[in-house]
Tab-separated table of C-alpha atoms and ligand atoms in Angstrom:
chain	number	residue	atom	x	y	z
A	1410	UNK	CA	113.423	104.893	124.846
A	1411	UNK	CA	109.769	103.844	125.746
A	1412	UNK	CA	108.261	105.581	128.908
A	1413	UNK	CA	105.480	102.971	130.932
A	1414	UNK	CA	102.602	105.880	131.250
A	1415	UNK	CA	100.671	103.057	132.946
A	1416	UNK	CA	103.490	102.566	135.867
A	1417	UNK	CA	104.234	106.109	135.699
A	1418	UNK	CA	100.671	106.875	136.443
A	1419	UNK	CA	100.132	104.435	139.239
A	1420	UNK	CA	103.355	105.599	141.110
A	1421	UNK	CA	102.739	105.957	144.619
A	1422	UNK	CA	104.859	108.795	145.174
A	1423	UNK	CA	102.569	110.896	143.030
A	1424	UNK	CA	99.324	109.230	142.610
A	1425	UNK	CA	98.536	107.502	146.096
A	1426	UNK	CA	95.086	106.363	145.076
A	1427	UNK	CA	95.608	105.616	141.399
A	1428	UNK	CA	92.537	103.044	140.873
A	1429	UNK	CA	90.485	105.560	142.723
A	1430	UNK	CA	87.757	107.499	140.576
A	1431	UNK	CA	88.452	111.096	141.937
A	1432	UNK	CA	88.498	113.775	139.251
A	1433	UNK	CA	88.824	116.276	142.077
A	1434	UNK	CA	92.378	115.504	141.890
A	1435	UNK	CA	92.628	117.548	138.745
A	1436	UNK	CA	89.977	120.486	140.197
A	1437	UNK	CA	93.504	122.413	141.340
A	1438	UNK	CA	95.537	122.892	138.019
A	1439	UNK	CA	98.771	122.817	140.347
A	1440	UNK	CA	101.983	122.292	138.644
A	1441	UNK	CA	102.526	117.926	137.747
A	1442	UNK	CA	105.642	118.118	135.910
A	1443	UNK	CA	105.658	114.906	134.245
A	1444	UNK	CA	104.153	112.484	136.503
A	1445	UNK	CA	100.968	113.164	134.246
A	1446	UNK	CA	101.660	112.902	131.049
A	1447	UNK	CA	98.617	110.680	128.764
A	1448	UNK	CA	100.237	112.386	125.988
A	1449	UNK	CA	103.178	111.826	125.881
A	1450	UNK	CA	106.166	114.812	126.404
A	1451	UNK	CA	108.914	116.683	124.680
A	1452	UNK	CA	109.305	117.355	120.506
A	1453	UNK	CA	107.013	114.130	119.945
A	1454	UNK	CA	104.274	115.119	122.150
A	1455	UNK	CA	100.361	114.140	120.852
A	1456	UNK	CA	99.570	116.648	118.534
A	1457	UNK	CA	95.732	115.780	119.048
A	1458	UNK	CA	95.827	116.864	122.845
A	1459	UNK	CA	94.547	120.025	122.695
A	1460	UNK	CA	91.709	118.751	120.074
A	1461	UNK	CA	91.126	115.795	122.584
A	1462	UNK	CA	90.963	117.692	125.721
A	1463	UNK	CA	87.758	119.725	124.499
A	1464	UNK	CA	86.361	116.532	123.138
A	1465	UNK	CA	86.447	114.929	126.050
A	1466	UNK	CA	84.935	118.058	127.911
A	1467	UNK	CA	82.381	118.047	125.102
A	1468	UNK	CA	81.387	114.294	125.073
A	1469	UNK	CA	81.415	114.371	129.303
A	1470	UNK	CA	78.901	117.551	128.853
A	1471	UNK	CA	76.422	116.011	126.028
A	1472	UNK	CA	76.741	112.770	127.841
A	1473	UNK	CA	75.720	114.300	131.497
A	1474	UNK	CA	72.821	116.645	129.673
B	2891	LIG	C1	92.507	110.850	124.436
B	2891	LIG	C2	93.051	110.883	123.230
B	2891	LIG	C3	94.510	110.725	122.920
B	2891	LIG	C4	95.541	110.252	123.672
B	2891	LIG	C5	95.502	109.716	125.112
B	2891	LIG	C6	96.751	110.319	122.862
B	2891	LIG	C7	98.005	109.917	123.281
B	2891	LIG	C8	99.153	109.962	122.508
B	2891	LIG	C9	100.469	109.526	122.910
B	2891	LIG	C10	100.835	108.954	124.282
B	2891	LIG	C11	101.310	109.731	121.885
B	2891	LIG	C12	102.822	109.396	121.837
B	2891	LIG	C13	103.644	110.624	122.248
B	2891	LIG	C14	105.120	110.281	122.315
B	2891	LIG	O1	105.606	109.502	121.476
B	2891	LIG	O2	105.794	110.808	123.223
B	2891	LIG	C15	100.536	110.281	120.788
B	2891	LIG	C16	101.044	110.621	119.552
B	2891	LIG	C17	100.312	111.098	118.506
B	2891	LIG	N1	98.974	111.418	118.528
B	2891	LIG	FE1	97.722	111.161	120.083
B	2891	LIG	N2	96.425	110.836	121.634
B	2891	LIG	C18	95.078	111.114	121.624
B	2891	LIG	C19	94.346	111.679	120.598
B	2891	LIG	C20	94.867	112.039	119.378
B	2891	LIG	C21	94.098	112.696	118.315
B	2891	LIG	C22	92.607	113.072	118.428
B	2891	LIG	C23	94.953	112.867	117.274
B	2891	LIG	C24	94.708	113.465	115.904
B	2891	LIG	C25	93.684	114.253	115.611
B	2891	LIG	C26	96.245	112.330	117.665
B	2891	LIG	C27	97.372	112.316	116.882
B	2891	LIG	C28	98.620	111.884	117.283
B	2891	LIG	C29	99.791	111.863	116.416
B	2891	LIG	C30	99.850	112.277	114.936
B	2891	LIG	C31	100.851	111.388	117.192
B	2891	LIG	C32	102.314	111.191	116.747
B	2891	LIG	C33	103.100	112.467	117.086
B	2891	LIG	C34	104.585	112.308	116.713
B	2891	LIG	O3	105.090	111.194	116.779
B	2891	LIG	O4	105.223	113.348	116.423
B	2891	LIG	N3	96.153	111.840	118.949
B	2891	LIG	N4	99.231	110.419	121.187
């Protein structure tokens, strides 16, 4: 079974301004469940996500300096 992240991402019901750039969204780590989910979920879950979460800190922060 094949999960649309891109649908599932722009649904309304969780993500009312999906085209919007606000990273606020994600300044509250409140519980998401699985309406976010870029990598994937359950036993076949990224395994780069932690290693790509602190890259993408780290590129944002070399980037901004
Ligand atoms: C922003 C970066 C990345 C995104 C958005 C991403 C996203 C994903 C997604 C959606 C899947 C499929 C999960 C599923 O089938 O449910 C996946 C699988 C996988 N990713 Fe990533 N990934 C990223 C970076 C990486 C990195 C850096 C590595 C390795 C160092 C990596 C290695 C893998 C591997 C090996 C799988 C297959 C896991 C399996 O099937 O058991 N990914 N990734």
């Amino acid at each position: 079974m094949l999960i649309n992240i891109f649908n599932l991402h722009h649904h309304t019901e969780f993500w009312p301004d999906a085209d919007d750039f606000k990273p606020e969204r994600f300044v509250h780590n409140e519980k998401r469940g699985l309406s976010f989910m870029p990598f994937g979920a359950g036993e076949r879950i990224c395994i780069g996500n932690v290693f790509a979460s602190i890259e993408g800190q780290l590129l944002l922060t070399m980037i901004s300096q």
